[in-house]
PDB file of C-alpha atoms in Angstrom:
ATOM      1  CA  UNK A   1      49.381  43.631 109.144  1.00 76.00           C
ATOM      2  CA  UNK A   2      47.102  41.329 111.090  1.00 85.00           C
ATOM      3  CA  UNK A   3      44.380  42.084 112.973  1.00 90.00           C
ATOM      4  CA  UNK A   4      46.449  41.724 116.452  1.00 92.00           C
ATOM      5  CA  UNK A   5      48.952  44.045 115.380  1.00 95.00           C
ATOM      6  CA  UNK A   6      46.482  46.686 114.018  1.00 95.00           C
ATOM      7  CA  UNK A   7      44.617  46.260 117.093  1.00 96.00           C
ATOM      8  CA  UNK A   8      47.972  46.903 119.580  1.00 97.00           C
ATOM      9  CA  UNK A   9      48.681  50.259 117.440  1.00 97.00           C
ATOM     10  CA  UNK A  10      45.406  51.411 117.655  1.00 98.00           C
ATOM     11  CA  UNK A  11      45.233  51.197 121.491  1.00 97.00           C
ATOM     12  CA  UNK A  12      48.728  52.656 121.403  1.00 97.00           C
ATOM     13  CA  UNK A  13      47.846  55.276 119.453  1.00 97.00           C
ATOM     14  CA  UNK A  14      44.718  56.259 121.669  1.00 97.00           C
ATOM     15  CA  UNK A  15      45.773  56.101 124.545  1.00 96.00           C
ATOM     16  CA  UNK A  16      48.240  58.574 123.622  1.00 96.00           C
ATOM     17  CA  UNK A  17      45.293  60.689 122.335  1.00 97.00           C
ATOM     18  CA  UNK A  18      42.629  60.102 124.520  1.00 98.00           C
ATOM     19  CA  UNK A  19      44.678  60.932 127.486  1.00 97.00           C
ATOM     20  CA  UNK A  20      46.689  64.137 125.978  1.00 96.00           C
ATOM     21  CA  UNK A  21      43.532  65.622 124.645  1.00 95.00           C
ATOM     22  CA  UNK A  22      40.273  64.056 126.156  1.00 96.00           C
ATOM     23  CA  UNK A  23      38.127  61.307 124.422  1.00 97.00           C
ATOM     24  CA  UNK A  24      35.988  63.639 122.331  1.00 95.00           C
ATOM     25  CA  UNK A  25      38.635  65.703 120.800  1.00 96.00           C
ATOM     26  CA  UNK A  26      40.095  62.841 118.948  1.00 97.00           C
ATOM     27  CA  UNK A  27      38.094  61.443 115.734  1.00 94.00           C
ATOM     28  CA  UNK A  28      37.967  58.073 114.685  1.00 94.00           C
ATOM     29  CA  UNK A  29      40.229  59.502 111.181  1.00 94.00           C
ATOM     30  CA  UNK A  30      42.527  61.707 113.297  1.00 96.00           C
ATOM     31  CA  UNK A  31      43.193  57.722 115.351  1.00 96.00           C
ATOM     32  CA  UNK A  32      43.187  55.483 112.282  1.00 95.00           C
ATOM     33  CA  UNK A  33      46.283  58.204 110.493  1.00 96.00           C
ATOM     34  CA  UNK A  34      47.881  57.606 114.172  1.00 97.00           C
ATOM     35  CA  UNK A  35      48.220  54.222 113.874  1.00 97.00           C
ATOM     36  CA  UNK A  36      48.840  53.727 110.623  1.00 97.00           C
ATOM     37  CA  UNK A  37      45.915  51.751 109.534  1.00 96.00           C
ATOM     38  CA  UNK A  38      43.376  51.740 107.426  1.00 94.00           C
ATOM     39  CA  UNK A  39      39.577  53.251 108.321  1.00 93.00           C
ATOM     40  CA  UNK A  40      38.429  49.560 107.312  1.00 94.00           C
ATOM     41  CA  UNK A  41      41.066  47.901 109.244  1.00 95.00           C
ATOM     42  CA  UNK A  42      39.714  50.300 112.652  1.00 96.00           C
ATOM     43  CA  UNK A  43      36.264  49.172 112.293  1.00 95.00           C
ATOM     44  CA  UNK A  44      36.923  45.752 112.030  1.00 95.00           C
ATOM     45  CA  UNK A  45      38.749  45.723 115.234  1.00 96.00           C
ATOM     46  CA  UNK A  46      37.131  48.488 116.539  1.00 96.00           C
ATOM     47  CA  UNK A  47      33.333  48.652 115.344  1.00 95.00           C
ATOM     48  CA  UNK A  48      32.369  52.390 117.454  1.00 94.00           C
ATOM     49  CA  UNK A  49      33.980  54.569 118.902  1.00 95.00           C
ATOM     50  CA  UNK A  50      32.619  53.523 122.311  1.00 94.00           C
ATOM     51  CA  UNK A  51      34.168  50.294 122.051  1.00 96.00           C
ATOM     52  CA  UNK A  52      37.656  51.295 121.642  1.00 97.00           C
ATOM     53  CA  UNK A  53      37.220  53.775 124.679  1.00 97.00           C
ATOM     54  CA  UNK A  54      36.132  51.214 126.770  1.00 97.00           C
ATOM     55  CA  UNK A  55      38.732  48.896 125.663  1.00 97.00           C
ATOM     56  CA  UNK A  56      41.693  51.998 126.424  1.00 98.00           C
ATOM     57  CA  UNK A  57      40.702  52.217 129.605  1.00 98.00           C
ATOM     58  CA  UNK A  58      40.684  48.590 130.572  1.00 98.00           C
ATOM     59  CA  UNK A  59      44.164  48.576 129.306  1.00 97.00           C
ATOM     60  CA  UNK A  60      45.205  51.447 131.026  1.00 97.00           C
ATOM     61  CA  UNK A  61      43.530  50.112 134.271  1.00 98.00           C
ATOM     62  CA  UNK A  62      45.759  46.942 133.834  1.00 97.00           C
ATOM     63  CA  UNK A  63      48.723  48.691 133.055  1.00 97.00           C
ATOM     64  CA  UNK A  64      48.679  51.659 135.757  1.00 98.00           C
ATOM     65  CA  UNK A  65      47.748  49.223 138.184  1.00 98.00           C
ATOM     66  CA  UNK A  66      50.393  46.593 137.698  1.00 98.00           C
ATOM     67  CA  UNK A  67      52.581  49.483 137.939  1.00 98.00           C
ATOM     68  CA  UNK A  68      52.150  50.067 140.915  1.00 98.00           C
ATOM     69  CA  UNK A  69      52.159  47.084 142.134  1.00 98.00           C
ATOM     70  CA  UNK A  70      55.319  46.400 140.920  1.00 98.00           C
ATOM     71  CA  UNK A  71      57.018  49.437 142.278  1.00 98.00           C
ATOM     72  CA  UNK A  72      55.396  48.625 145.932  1.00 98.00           C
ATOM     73  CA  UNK A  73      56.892  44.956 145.182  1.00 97.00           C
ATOM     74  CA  UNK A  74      60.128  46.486 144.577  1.00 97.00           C
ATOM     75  CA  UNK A  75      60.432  49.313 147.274  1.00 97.00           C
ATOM     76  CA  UNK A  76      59.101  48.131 150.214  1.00 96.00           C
ATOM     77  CA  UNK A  77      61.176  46.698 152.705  1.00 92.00           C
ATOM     78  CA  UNK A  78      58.122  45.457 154.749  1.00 93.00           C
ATOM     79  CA  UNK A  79      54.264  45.016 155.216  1.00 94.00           C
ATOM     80  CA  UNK A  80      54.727  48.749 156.949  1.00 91.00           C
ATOM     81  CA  UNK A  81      55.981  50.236 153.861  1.00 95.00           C
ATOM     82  CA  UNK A  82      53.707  49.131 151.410  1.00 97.00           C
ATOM     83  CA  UNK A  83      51.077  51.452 151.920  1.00 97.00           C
ATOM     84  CA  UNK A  84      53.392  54.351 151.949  1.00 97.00           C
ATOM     85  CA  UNK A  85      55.160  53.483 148.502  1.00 98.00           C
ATOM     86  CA  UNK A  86      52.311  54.030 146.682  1.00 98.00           C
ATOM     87  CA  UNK A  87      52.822  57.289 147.183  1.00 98.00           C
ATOM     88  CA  UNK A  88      56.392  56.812 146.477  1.00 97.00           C
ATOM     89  CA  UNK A  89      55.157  55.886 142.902  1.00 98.00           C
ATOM     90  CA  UNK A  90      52.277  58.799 142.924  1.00 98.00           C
ATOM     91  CA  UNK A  91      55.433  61.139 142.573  1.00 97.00           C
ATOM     92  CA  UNK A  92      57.236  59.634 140.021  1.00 96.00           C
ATOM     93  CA  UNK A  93      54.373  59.206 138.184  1.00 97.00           C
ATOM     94  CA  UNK A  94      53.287  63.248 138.261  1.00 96.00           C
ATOM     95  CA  UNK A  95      56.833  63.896 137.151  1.00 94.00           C
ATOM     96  CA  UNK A  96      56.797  62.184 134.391  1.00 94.00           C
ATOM     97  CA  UNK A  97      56.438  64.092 130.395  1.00 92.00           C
ATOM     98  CA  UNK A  98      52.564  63.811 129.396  1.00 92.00           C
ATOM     99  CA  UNK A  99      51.087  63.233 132.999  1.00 96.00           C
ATOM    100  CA  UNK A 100      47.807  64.664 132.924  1.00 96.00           C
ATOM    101  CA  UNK A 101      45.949  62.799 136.292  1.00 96.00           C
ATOM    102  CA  UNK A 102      43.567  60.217 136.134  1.00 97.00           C
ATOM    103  CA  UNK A 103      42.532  59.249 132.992  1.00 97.00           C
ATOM    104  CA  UNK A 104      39.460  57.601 134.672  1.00 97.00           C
ATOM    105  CA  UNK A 105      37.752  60.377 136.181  1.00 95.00           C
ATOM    106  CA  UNK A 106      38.718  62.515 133.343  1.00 96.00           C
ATOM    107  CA  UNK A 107      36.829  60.236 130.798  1.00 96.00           C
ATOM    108  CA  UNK A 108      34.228  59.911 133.675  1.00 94.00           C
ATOM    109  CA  UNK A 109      33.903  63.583 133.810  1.00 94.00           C
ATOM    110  CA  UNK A 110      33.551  63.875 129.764  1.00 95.00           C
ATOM    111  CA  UNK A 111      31.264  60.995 129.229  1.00 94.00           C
ATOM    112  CA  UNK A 112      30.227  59.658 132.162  1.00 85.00           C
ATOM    113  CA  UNK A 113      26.715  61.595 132.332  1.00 85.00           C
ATOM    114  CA  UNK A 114      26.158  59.766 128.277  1.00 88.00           C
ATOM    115  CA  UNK A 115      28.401  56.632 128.853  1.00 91.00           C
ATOM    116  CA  UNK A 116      27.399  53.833 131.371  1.00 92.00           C
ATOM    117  CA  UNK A 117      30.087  51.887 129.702  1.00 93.00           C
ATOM    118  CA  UNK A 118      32.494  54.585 130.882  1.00 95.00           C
ATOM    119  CA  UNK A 119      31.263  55.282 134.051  1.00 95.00           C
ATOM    120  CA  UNK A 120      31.121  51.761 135.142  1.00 96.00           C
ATOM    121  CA  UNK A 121      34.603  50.670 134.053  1.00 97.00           C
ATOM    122  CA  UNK A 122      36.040  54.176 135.548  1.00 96.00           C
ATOM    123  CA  UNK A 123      34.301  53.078 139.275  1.00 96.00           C
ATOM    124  CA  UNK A 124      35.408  49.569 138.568  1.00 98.00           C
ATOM    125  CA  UNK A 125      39.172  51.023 138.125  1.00 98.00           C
ATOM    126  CA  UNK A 126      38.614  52.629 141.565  1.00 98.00           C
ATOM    127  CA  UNK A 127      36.838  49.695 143.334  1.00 98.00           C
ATOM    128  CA  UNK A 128      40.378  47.561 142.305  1.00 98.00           C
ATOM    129  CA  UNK A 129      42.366  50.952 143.582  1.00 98.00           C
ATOM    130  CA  UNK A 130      40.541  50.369 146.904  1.00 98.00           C
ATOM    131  CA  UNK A 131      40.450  46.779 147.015  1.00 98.00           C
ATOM    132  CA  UNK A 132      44.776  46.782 146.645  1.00 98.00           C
ATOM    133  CA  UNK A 133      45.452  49.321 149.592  1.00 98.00           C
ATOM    134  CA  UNK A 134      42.648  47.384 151.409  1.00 98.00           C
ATOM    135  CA  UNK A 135      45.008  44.179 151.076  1.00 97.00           C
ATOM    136  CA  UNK A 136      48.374  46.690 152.155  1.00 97.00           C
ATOM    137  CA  UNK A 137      46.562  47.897 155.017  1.00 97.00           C
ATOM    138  CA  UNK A 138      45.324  44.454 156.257  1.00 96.00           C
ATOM    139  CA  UNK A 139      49.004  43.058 156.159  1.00 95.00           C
ATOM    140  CA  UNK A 140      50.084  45.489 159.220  1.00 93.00           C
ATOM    141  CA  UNK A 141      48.540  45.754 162.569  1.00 90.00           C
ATOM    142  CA  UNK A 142      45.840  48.635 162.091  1.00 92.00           C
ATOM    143  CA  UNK A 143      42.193  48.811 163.714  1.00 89.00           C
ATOM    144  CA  UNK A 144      39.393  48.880 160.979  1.00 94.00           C
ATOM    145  CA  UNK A 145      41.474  48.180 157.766  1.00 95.00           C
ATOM    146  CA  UNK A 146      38.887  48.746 155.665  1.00 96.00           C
ATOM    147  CA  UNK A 147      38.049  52.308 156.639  1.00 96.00           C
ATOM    148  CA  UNK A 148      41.989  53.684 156.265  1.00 97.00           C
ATOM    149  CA  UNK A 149      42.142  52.230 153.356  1.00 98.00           C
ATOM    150  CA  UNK A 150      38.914  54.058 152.129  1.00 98.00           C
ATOM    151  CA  UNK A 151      41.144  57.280 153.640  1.00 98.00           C
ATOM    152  CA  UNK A 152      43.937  56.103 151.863  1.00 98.00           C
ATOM    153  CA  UNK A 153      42.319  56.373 148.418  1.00 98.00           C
ATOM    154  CA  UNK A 154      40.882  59.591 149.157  1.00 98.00           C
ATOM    155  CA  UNK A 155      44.238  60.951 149.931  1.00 98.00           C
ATOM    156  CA  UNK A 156      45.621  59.421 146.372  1.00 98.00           C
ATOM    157  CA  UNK A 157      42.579  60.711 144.431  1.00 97.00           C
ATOM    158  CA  UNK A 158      43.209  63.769 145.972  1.00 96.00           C
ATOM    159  CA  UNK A 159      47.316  64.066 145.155  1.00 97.00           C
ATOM    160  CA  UNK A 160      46.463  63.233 141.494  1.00 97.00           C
ATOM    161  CA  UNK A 161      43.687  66.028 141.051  1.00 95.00           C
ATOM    162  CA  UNK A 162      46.184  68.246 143.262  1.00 95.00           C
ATOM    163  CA  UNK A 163      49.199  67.497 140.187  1.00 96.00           C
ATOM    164  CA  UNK A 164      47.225  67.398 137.749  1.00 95.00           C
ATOM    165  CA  UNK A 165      44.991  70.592 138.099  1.00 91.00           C
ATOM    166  CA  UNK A 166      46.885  72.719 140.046  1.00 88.00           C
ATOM    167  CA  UNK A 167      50.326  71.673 139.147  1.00 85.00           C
ATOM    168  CA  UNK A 168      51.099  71.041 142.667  1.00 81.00           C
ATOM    169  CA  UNK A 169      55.049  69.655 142.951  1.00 79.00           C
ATOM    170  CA  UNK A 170      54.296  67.900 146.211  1.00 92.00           C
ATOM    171  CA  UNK A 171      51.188  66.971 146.055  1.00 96.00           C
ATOM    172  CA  UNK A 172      52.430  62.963 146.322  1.00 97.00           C
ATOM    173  CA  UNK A 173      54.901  64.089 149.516  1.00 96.00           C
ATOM    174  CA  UNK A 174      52.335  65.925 151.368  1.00 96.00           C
ATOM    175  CA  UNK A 175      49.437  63.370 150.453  1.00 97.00           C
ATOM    176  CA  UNK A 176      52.406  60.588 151.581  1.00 97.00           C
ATOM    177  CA  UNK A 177      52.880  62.618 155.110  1.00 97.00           C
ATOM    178  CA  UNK A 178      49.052  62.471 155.898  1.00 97.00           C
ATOM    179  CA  UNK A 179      49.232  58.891 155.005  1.00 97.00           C
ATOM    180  CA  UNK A 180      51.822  57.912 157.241  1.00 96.00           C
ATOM    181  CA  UNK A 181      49.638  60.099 160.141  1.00 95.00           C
ATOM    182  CA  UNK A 182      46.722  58.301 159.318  1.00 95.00           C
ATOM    183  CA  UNK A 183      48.541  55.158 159.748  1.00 94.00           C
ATOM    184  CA  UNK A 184      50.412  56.061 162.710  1.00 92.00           C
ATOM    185  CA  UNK A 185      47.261  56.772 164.613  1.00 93.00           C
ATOM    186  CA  UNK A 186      45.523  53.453 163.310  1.00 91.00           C
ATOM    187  CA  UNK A 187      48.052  51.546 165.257  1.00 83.00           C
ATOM    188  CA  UNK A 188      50.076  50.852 162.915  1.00 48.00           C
ATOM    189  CA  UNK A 189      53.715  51.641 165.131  1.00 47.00           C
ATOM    190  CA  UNK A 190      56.994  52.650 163.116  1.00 42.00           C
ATOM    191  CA  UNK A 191      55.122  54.244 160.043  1.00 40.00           C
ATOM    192  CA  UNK A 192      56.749  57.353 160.075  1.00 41.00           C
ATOM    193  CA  UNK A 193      60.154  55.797 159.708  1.00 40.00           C
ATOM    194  CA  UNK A 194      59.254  54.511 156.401  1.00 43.00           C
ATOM    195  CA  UNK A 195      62.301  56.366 154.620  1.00 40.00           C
ATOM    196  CA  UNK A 196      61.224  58.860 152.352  1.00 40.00           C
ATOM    197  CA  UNK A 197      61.511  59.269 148.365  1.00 42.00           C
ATOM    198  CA  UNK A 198      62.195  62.666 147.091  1.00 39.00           C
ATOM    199  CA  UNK A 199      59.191  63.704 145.175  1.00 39.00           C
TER     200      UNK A 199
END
């Protein structure tokens, strides 16, 4: 096995841990059985712990948001829609097996106070968030972009915590209805005939 490969099943490996059980839970032994490598083979890609957490969540950053951005590619049928299919794809993300919210601000909130690693790539993953509904909301005619987008974000920040902590079924429909309010009274006219996803 070379060192790419041993690296890819590592990250594989934590993320699957990391985000089922939290960061600290999950030893470097407890990862290196996981992936089927040796403890040798995870320090030489891997030489701390802190540098494979860091390196999880830039992946998952990457991943989750060309995700989205796919699905908003996909589903939209126009500048007006884009904003509103991201929460299209907050919903079938909470329904999916193993959601358990944002694994930023959960690895913020464990290590974030000890970490300035973690905290700075977990405000760096939400400075990108903002930046990409910033670029939605600019494509349609709305006064002061900038600040619904900032809205925006809150109300996705706020569905995930509202799945993921309180189990809330519709926390991506009612987050999406706000949305398309907030939009609606920005200026932007037809938002709330956006068709609607079952969430």
């Amino acid at each position: 096995m070379d060192l790419d490969e041993a690296r890819t099943r590592i990250l594989d490996a934590a993320e699957k841990l990391f985000y089922d059980r939290g960061i600290q839970s999950v030893g470097m032994d407890e990862l290196r059985a996981a992936a089927g490598v040796s403890l040798k083979r995870l320090y030489q890609c891997f030489p701390a712990k802190h540098d494979l957490v860091e390196t999880y969540l830039r992946r998952r950053d990457t991943r989750w948001r060309t995700a989205l951005a796919e699905y908003v590619d996909v589903h939209a049928h126009g500048p007006a829609d884009r904003p509103l299919a991201v929460f299209d794809w907050l919903g079938e993300w909470f329904a999916e097996d193993g959601f358990r919210g944002c694994a930023f601000l959960n690895a913020c909130g464990e290590l974030g106070a000890t970490s300035d690693r973690v905290g700075r790539v977990a405000r760096e993953h939400k400075e990108a968030l903002l930046a990409y509904v910033t670029g939605l909301v600019r494509a349609v005619p709305v006064a002061e972009p900038e600040a619904l987008a900032r809205q925006l974000v809150l109300l996705i920040d706020g569905a995930i915590a509202g799945a993921a902590l309180m189990g809330e079924p519709g926390a991506a429909r009612q987050a999406r209805t706000a949305a398309a309010a907030l939009i609606e009274a920005a200026g932007c006219g037809g938002a709330n005939g956006v068709p609607h996803k079952g969430n």
